mmCIF file of C-alpha atoms in Angstrom:
data_model
loop_
_atom_site.group_PDB
_atom_site.id
_atom_site.type_symbol
_atom_site.label_atom_id
_atom_site.label_comp_id
_atom_site.label_asym_id
_atom_site.label_seq_id
_atom_site.Cartn_x
_atom_site.Cartn_y
_atom_site.Cartn_z
ATOM 1 C CA UNK A 109 0.000 0.000 0.000
ATOM 2 C CA UNK A 110 1.409 3.365 -0.983
ATOM 3 C CA UNK A 111 1.655 6.126 1.644
ATOM 4 C CA UNK A 112 -0.816 8.965 1.315
ATOM 5 C CA UNK A 113 0.739 12.163 -0.040
ATOM 6 C CA UNK A 114 0.976 14.979 2.489
ATOM 7 C CA UNK A 115 -0.819 18.208 1.681
ATOM 8 C CA UNK A 116 1.563 20.285 3.774
ATOM 9 C CA UNK A 117 5.276 19.888 4.384
ATOM 10 C CA UNK A 118 6.369 18.861 7.875
ATOM 11 C CA UNK A 119 7.754 21.741 9.902
ATOM 12 C CA UNK A 120 10.983 19.850 10.582
ATOM 13 C CA UNK A 121 11.541 18.774 6.967
ATOM 14 C CA UNK A 122 14.977 19.562 5.473
ATOM 15 C CA UNK A 123 15.328 22.561 3.151
ATOM 16 C CA UNK A 124 14.626 21.881 -0.544
ATOM 17 C CA UNK A 125 17.531 20.582 -2.602
ATOM 18 C CA UNK A 126 18.844 22.401 -5.666
ATOM 19 C CA UNK A 127 19.802 20.265 -8.664
ATOM 20 C CA UNK A 128 21.565 21.859 -11.632
ATOM 21 C CA UNK A 129 21.901 20.505 -15.154
ATOM 22 C CA UNK A 130 25.132 21.764 -16.719
ATOM 23 C CA UNK A 131 26.190 21.649 -20.353
ATOM 24 C CA UNK A 132 29.730 23.018 -19.941
ATOM 25 C CA UNK A 133 32.531 22.650 -17.411
ATOM 26 C CA UNK A 134 32.280 26.372 -16.633
ATOM 27 C CA UNK A 135 28.662 25.835 -15.628
ATOM 28 C CA UNK A 136 29.747 22.950 -13.387
ATOM 29 C CA UNK A 137 32.125 25.370 -11.651
ATOM 30 C CA UNK A 138 29.271 27.852 -11.230
ATOM 31 C CA UNK A 139 27.033 25.139 -9.766
ATOM 32 C CA UNK A 140 29.780 24.093 -7.355
ATOM 33 C CA UNK A 141 30.217 27.726 -6.280
ATOM 34 C CA UNK A 142 26.464 27.898 -5.625
ATOM 35 C CA UNK A 143 26.677 24.726 -3.484
ATOM 36 C CA UNK A 144 24.203 22.738 -5.603
ATOM 37 C CA UNK A 145 23.279 19.456 -3.906
ATOM 38 C CA UNK A 146 23.259 17.613 -7.231
ATOM 39 C CA UNK A 147 24.946 18.449 -10.549
ATOM 40 C CA UNK A 148 23.957 16.704 -13.786
ATOM 41 C CA UNK A 149 26.636 16.751 -16.494
ATOM 42 C CA UNK A 150 24.993 16.779 -19.928
ATOM 43 C CA UNK A 151 27.858 17.123 -22.424
ATOM 44 C CA UNK A 152 28.044 16.401 -26.145
ATOM 45 C CA UNK A 153 31.705 15.366 -25.731
ATOM 46 C CA UNK A 154 31.940 12.297 -23.479
ATOM 47 C CA UNK A 155 35.558 13.147 -22.666
ATOM 48 C CA UNK A 156 34.292 16.057 -20.561
ATOM 49 C CA UNK A 157 32.394 13.713 -18.240
ATOM 50 C CA UNK A 158 35.650 12.545 -16.657
ATOM 51 C CA UNK A 159 36.742 16.143 -16.104
ATOM 52 C CA UNK A 160 33.395 17.040 -14.498
ATOM 53 C CA UNK A 161 33.559 14.081 -12.111
ATOM 54 C CA UNK A 162 37.154 14.978 -11.190
ATOM 55 C CA UNK A 163 36.066 18.576 -10.569
ATOM 56 C CA UNK A 164 33.257 17.336 -8.363
ATOM 57 C CA UNK A 165 35.604 15.085 -6.389
ATOM 58 C CA UNK A 166 37.994 17.987 -5.860
ATOM 59 C CA UNK A 167 35.244 20.174 -4.378
ATOM 60 C CA UNK A 168 33.225 17.366 -2.727
ATOM 61 C CA UNK A 169 30.323 18.004 -5.132
ATOM 62 C CA UNK A 170 27.765 15.411 -6.183
ATOM 63 C CA UNK A 171 28.222 15.033 -9.986
ATOM 64 C CA UNK A 172 25.831 12.824 -11.930
ATOM 65 C CA UNK A 173 25.741 12.163 -15.698
ATOM 66 C CA UNK A 174 22.699 12.511 -17.971
ATOM 67 C CA UNK A 175 22.041 9.703 -20.440
ATOM 68 C CA UNK A 176 21.036 10.000 -24.074
ATOM 69 C CA UNK A 177 17.430 10.954 -24.671
ATOM 70 C CA UNK A 178 16.992 8.201 -27.275
ATOM 71 C CA UNK A 179 18.834 4.887 -26.902
ATOM 72 C CA UNK A 180 19.005 2.608 -29.950
ATOM 73 C CA UNK A 181 19.891 -1.100 -29.608
ATOM 74 C CA UNK A 182 23.303 -0.630 -31.213
ATOM 75 C CA UNK A 183 24.241 2.269 -28.957
ATOM 76 C CA UNK A 184 24.435 0.552 -25.594
ATOM 77 C CA UNK A 185 28.191 1.101 -25.659
ATOM 78 C CA UNK A 186 27.594 4.841 -25.214
ATOM 79 C CA UNK A 187 25.618 4.179 -22.049
ATOM 80 C CA UNK A 188 28.235 1.751 -20.770
ATOM 81 C CA UNK A 189 30.852 4.420 -21.380
ATOM 82 C CA UNK A 190 28.903 6.823 -19.153
ATOM 83 C CA UNK A 191 28.567 4.252 -16.372
ATOM 84 C CA UNK A 192 32.268 3.441 -16.670
ATOM 85 C CA UNK A 193 33.044 6.961 -15.428
ATOM 86 C CA UNK A 194 31.536 5.953 -12.050
ATOM 87 C CA UNK A 195 29.347 9.039 -11.589
ATOM 88 C CA UNK A 196 27.541 9.720 -8.323
ATOM 89 C CA UNK A 197 24.322 8.886 -10.153
ATOM 90 C CA UNK A 198 22.503 8.747 -13.484
ATOM 91 C CA UNK A 199 19.797 11.023 -14.866
ATOM 92 C CA UNK A 200 17.998 8.434 -17.002
ATOM 93 C CA UNK A 201 16.113 9.685 -20.045
ATOM 94 C CA UNK A 202 14.884 6.349 -21.365
ATOM 95 C CA UNK A 203 13.976 2.931 -19.988
ATOM 96 C CA UNK A 204 17.230 1.325 -21.153
ATOM 97 C CA UNK A 205 19.159 3.863 -19.086
ATOM 98 C CA UNK A 206 16.890 3.253 -16.084
ATOM 99 C CA UNK A 207 17.548 -0.474 -16.281
ATOM 100 C CA UNK A 208 21.308 -0.214 -16.780
ATOM 101 C CA UNK A 209 21.705 2.381 -14.051
ATOM 102 C CA UNK A 210 19.837 0.253 -11.538
ATOM 103 C CA UNK A 211 21.679 -2.912 -12.584
ATOM 104 C CA UNK A 212 24.972 -1.057 -12.113
ATOM 105 C CA UNK A 213 23.873 -0.199 -8.586
ATOM 106 C CA UNK A 214 24.104 3.574 -8.942
ATOM 107 C CA UNK A 215 21.418 6.077 -7.851
ATOM 108 C CA UNK A 216 19.053 6.800 -10.747
ATOM 109 C CA UNK A 217 16.516 9.564 -11.337
ATOM 110 C CA UNK A 218 13.987 9.345 -14.188
ATOM 111 C CA UNK A 219 14.028 12.469 -16.360
ATOM 112 C CA UNK A 220 11.158 14.379 -18.018
ATOM 113 C CA UNK A 221 11.297 12.303 -21.215
ATOM 114 C CA UNK A 222 9.769 9.358 -19.338
ATOM 115 C CA UNK A 223 6.687 11.585 -19.167
ATOM 116 C CA UNK A 224 5.457 11.259 -15.598
ATOM 117 C CA UNK A 225 2.079 13.001 -15.891
ATOM 118 C CA UNK A 226 0.080 10.967 -13.341
ATOM 119 C CA UNK A 227 0.614 8.995 -10.160
ATOM 120 C CA UNK A 228 0.442 5.655 -11.961
ATOM 121 C CA UNK A 229 3.478 6.354 -14.144
ATOM 122 C CA UNK A 230 5.359 7.720 -11.120
ATOM 123 C CA UNK A 231 4.449 4.633 -9.082
ATOM 124 C CA UNK A 232 5.627 2.252 -11.817
ATOM 125 C CA UNK A 233 9.021 3.959 -12.132
ATOM 126 C CA UNK A 234 9.478 4.126 -8.356
ATOM 127 C CA UNK A 235 8.704 0.413 -8.199
ATOM 128 C CA UNK A 236 11.561 -0.193 -10.638
ATOM 129 C CA UNK A 237 13.927 1.345 -8.085
ATOM 130 C CA UNK A 238 14.565 4.938 -9.172
ATOM 131 C CA UNK A 239 15.135 7.517 -6.428
ATOM 132 C CA UNK A 240 12.927 10.213 -7.930
ATOM 133 C CA UNK A 241 10.939 11.012 -11.041
ATOM 134 C CA UNK A 242 10.860 14.282 -12.962
ATOM 135 C CA UNK A 243 7.441 15.774 -13.587
ATOM 136 C CA UNK A 244 6.354 15.863 -17.238
ATOM 137 C CA UNK A 245 6.829 19.107 -19.169
ATOM 138 C CA UNK A 246 3.255 18.776 -20.474
ATOM 139 C CA UNK A 247 1.716 19.846 -17.159
ATOM 140 C CA UNK A 248 0.588 23.376 -16.383
ATOM 141 C CA UNK A 249 0.666 24.760 -12.825
ATOM 142 C CA UNK A 250 -2.801 23.434 -11.915
ATOM 143 C CA UNK A 251 -2.105 19.965 -13.314
ATOM 144 C CA UNK A 252 1.244 19.864 -11.539
ATOM 145 C CA UNK A 253 -0.504 20.708 -8.289
ATOM 146 C CA UNK A 254 -2.929 17.832 -8.876
ATOM 147 C CA UNK A 255 -0.033 15.449 -9.545
ATOM 148 C CA UNK A 256 1.714 16.425 -6.318
ATOM 149 C CA UNK A 257 -1.551 15.947 -4.411
ATOM 150 C CA UNK A 258 -2.012 12.424 -5.822
ATOM 151 C CA UNK A 259 1.312 10.918 -4.715
ATOM 152 C CA UNK A 260 4.096 11.265 -2.146
ATOM 153 C CA UNK A 261 5.646 14.655 -2.968
ATOM 154 C CA UNK A 262 9.137 13.438 -2.053
ATOM 155 C CA UNK A 263 9.102 11.260 -5.163
ATOM 156 C CA UNK A 264 9.232 14.318 -7.422
ATOM 157 C CA UNK A 265 11.928 16.549 -8.806
ATOM 158 C CA UNK A 266 10.485 19.660 -10.457
ATOM 159 C CA UNK A 267 12.307 21.554 -13.189
ATOM 160 C CA UNK A 268 12.164 25.145 -12.007
ATOM 161 C CA UNK A 269 14.072 26.897 -14.797
ATOM 162 C CA UNK A 270 14.923 25.765 -18.295
ATOM 163 C CA UNK A 271 15.035 26.559 -22.007
ATOM 164 C CA UNK A 272 12.286 24.254 -23.241
ATOM 165 C CA UNK A 273 13.521 21.681 -25.821
ATOM 166 C CA UNK A 274 11.334 22.285 -28.873
ATOM 167 C CA UNK A 275 12.412 19.280 -30.926
ATOM 168 C CA UNK A 276 14.996 16.497 -30.920
ATOM 169 C CA UNK A 277 16.168 15.000 -34.221
ATOM 170 C CA UNK A 278 18.552 12.497 -35.775
ATOM 171 C CA UNK A 279 19.742 14.934 -38.458
ATOM 172 C CA UNK A 280 22.938 16.768 -37.404
ATOM 173 C CA UNK A 281 22.951 20.361 -38.619
ATOM 174 C CA UNK A 282 26.577 20.803 -37.516
ATOM 175 C CA UNK A 283 27.743 17.992 -39.805
ATOM 176 C CA UNK A 284 25.440 18.998 -42.675
ATOM 177 C CA UNK A 285 26.254 22.713 -42.746
ATOM 178 C CA UNK A 286 29.662 23.140 -41.107
ATOM 179 C CA UNK A 287 31.569 20.093 -42.328
ATOM 180 C CA UNK A 288 32.485 18.419 -45.644
ATOM 181 C CA UNK A 289 32.000 15.076 -43.886
ATOM 182 C CA UNK A 290 28.915 12.882 -43.944
ATOM 183 C CA UNK A 291 28.708 11.431 -40.420
ATOM 184 C CA UNK A 292 30.398 11.396 -37.007
ATOM 185 C CA UNK A 293 33.335 9.350 -38.298
ATOM 186 C CA UNK A 294 34.521 12.078 -40.707
ATOM 187 C CA UNK A 295 32.775 15.318 -39.723
ATOM 188 C CA UNK A 296 35.668 16.669 -37.663
ATOM 189 C CA UNK A 297 33.278 17.512 -34.777
ATOM 190 C CA UNK A 298 32.351 21.097 -35.694
ATOM 191 C CA UNK A 299 29.972 21.008 -32.683
ATOM 192 C CA UNK A 300 33.086 21.380 -30.489
ATOM 193 C CA UNK A 301 34.002 24.725 -32.054
ATOM 194 C CA UNK A 302 30.830 26.389 -33.328
ATOM 195 C CA UNK A 303 27.661 27.842 -31.831
ATOM 196 C CA UNK A 304 24.567 27.351 -34.017
ATOM 197 C CA UNK A 305 21.343 29.298 -33.527
ATOM 198 C CA UNK A 306 18.178 29.293 -35.613
ATOM 199 C CA UNK A 307 16.423 32.622 -36.091
ATOM 200 C CA UNK A 308 12.621 32.530 -36.078
ATOM 201 C CA UNK A 309 10.153 34.876 -37.785
ATOM 202 C CA UNK A 310 10.239 37.382 -34.905
ATOM 203 C CA UNK A 311 14.023 37.454 -34.689
ATOM 204 C CA UNK A 312 14.601 35.262 -31.640
ATOM 205 C CA UNK A 313 17.676 33.041 -31.759
ATOM 206 C CA UNK A 314 17.029 29.475 -30.612
ATOM 207 C CA UNK A 315 20.111 27.481 -29.580
ATOM 208 C CA UNK A 316 20.897 24.185 -31.301
ATOM 209 C CA UNK A 317 23.065 21.630 -29.497
ATOM 210 C CA UNK A 318 24.322 18.122 -30.282
ATOM 211 C CA UNK A 319 24.482 15.178 -27.869
ATOM 212 C CA UNK A 320 27.065 12.387 -27.671
ATOM 213 C CA UNK A 321 25.154 10.408 -30.334
ATOM 214 C CA UNK A 322 25.205 13.459 -32.671
ATOM 215 C CA UNK A 323 21.450 14.024 -32.392
ATOM 216 C CA UNK A 324 20.425 17.669 -32.282
ATOM 217 C CA UNK A 325 18.051 19.451 -29.897
ATOM 218 C CA UNK A 326 16.666 22.932 -30.489
ATOM 219 C CA UNK A 327 16.105 24.920 -27.290
ATOM 220 C CA UNK A 328 13.706 27.838 -26.985
ATOM 221 C CA UNK A 329 15.485 31.192 -26.773
ATOM 222 C CA UNK A 330 13.214 32.320 -23.923
ATOM 223 C CA UNK A 331 13.768 30.494 -20.626
ATOM 224 C CA UNK A 332 10.798 29.227 -18.652
ATOM 225 C CA UNK A 333 10.689 29.903 -14.907
ATOM 226 C CA UNK A 334 8.389 28.400 -12.325
ATOM 227 C CA UNK A 335 9.562 30.754 -9.575
ATOM 228 C CA UNK A 336 6.012 31.759 -8.670
ATOM 229 C CA UNK A 337 4.872 28.204 -7.834
ATOM 230 C CA UNK A 338 7.828 27.313 -5.600
ATOM 231 C CA UNK A 339 6.262 28.313 -2.286
ATOM 232 C CA UNK A 340 3.195 26.171 -3.022
ATOM 233 C CA UNK A 341 5.281 23.173 -4.063
ATOM 234 C CA UNK A 342 7.559 23.446 -1.016
ATOM 235 C CA UNK A 343 4.483 23.666 1.237
ATOM 236 C CA UNK A 344 3.173 20.470 -0.348
ATOM 237 C CA UNK A 345 6.402 18.652 0.476
ATOM 238 C CA UNK A 346 8.357 18.711 -2.810
ATOM 239 C CA UNK A 347 12.003 18.614 -1.769
ATOM 240 C CA UNK A 348 13.995 18.710 -5.008
ATOM 241 C CA UNK A 349 14.024 21.433 -7.664
ATOM 242 C CA UNK A 350 16.140 21.675 -10.815
ATOM 243 C CA UNK A 351 17.617 24.525 -12.801
ATOM 244 C CA UNK A 352 18.744 23.615 -16.325
ATOM 245 C CA UNK A 353 21.472 25.835 -17.744
ATOM 246 C CA UNK A 354 22.061 26.316 -21.456
ATOM 247 C CA UNK A 355 24.547 28.976 -22.602
ATOM 248 C CA UNK A 356 25.333 30.722 -19.301
ATOM 249 C CA UNK A 357 28.961 31.259 -18.323
ATOM 250 C CA UNK A 358 30.300 30.486 -14.852
ATOM 251 C CA UNK A 359 29.458 33.896 -13.373
ATOM 252 C CA UNK A 360 25.961 33.988 -14.857
ATOM 253 C CA UNK A 361 25.289 30.449 -13.664
ATOM 254 C CA UNK A 362 26.385 31.180 -10.099
ATOM 255 C CA UNK A 363 24.326 34.391 -9.988
ATOM 256 C CA UNK A 364 21.156 32.686 -11.236
ATOM 257 C CA UNK A 365 21.574 29.693 -8.936
ATOM 258 C CA UNK A 366 22.137 31.926 -5.923
ATOM 259 C CA UNK A 367 18.866 33.681 -6.739
ATOM 260 C CA UNK A 368 16.973 30.395 -6.924
ATOM 261 C CA UNK A 369 18.640 29.159 -3.748
ATOM 262 C CA UNK A 370 17.313 32.199 -1.873
ATOM 263 C CA UNK A 371 13.872 31.480 -3.315
ATOM 264 C CA UNK A 372 13.941 27.847 -2.141
ATOM 265 C CA UNK A 373 14.960 28.978 1.343
ATOM 266 C CA UNK A 374 12.031 31.400 1.452
ATOM 267 C CA UNK A 375 14.267 34.467 1.661
ATOM 268 C CA UNK A 376 12.674 36.152 -1.372
ATOM 269 C CA UNK A 377 9.263 35.716 -3.053
ATOM 270 C CA UNK A 378 8.781 34.224 -6.499
ATOM 271 C CA UNK A 379 7.671 37.571 -7.923
ATOM 272 C CA UNK A 380 11.056 39.103 -7.052
ATOM 273 C CA UNK A 381 12.856 36.274 -8.814
ATOM 274 C CA UNK A 382 10.603 36.689 -11.844
ATOM 275 C CA UNK A 383 11.301 40.436 -12.063
ATOM 276 C CA UNK A 384 15.025 39.948 -11.577
ATOM 277 C CA UNK A 385 15.268 37.309 -14.304
ATOM 278 C CA UNK A 386 13.203 39.465 -16.667
ATOM 279 C CA UNK A 387 15.567 42.370 -16.092
ATOM 280 C CA UNK A 388 18.783 40.376 -16.399
ATOM 281 C CA UNK A 389 17.888 38.143 -19.337
ATOM 282 C CA UNK A 390 17.896 39.939 -22.666
ATOM 283 C CA UNK A 391 15.007 37.841 -24.020
ATOM 284 C CA UNK A 392 13.020 37.878 -20.782
ATOM 285 C CA UNK A 393 11.425 34.842 -19.164
ATOM 286 C CA UNK A 394 8.122 33.054 -19.600
ATOM 287 C CA UNK A 395 5.873 30.923 -17.400
ATOM 288 C CA UNK A 396 5.520 28.582 -20.368
ATOM 289 C CA UNK A 397 3.852 25.288 -19.491
ATOM 290 C CA UNK A 398 3.887 26.252 -15.802
ATOM 291 C CA UNK A 399 1.290 28.978 -16.203
ATOM 292 C CA UNK A 400 -2.066 28.502 -14.514
ATOM 293 C CA UNK A 401 -4.909 27.095 -16.604
ATOM 294 C CA UNK A 402 -6.388 29.763 -18.823
ATOM 295 C CA UNK A 403 -9.865 30.225 -20.236
ATOM 296 C CA UNK A 404 -9.554 28.962 -23.844
ATOM 297 C CA UNK A 405 -12.157 31.530 -24.956
ATOM 298 C CA UNK A 406 -10.178 34.455 -23.551
ATOM 299 C CA UNK A 407 -8.449 36.718 -26.062
ATOM 300 C CA UNK A 408 -5.440 37.342 -23.782
#
């Protein structure tokens, strides 16, 4: 029998944890400086994983590695290579990664791509042995509140800040446009040296990045922040929140994470964080999927 989810956090519960997903070593340094409880290394060059883990060991930081989003049968060697680095844990983005992480005996958290949108999916993954599940990106603020109310809140990790991934594809733009090669064996890895952005019809520049399997993800130029729902989620007992970095440098990462840390500790309200991020970020911020449910007949 599953325990009934608490509607209010216990008064003696520990402060919420801050997890940070980093895509560069500089961001890892910023996360370490901000004393993040958990750091996910999500690099397109697997050689950087070893450096991130060494950096974490040097500063007594908890460095995990994020798996591929899509895992094909012939690519299990890439996952084994990640596990070979002996990270503190694995952020699993597919069921193959969940299984291999658990079989390897390392802590495993299920990421958003496993689409936990109801208590049944969360329960199934927890029964497999994962430590936590990440709430689906499809949920708005009201639906997220319903999810938290339907299950033990300590199962969840909520992504608090991110550039929403708009699509994930097999085609590698870096190889196609910036290299005379035809695949990863002869492309010369232009993704190591070049920044690629796609400009939309209103002039916003959306960042394109490659993963270790050379698949490309396009990230929305405007970051999404759930700062205004944090107090409610903390009150309901959610104890782990994530900030996903994209192109921030070390200083920018530390500054943003310090702001979110103060929010999680209740030192500043969500509105102040929202205003600060809007002022500091040149493209502003959006509530995105975390907005409250709107009347579909409303014009605005």
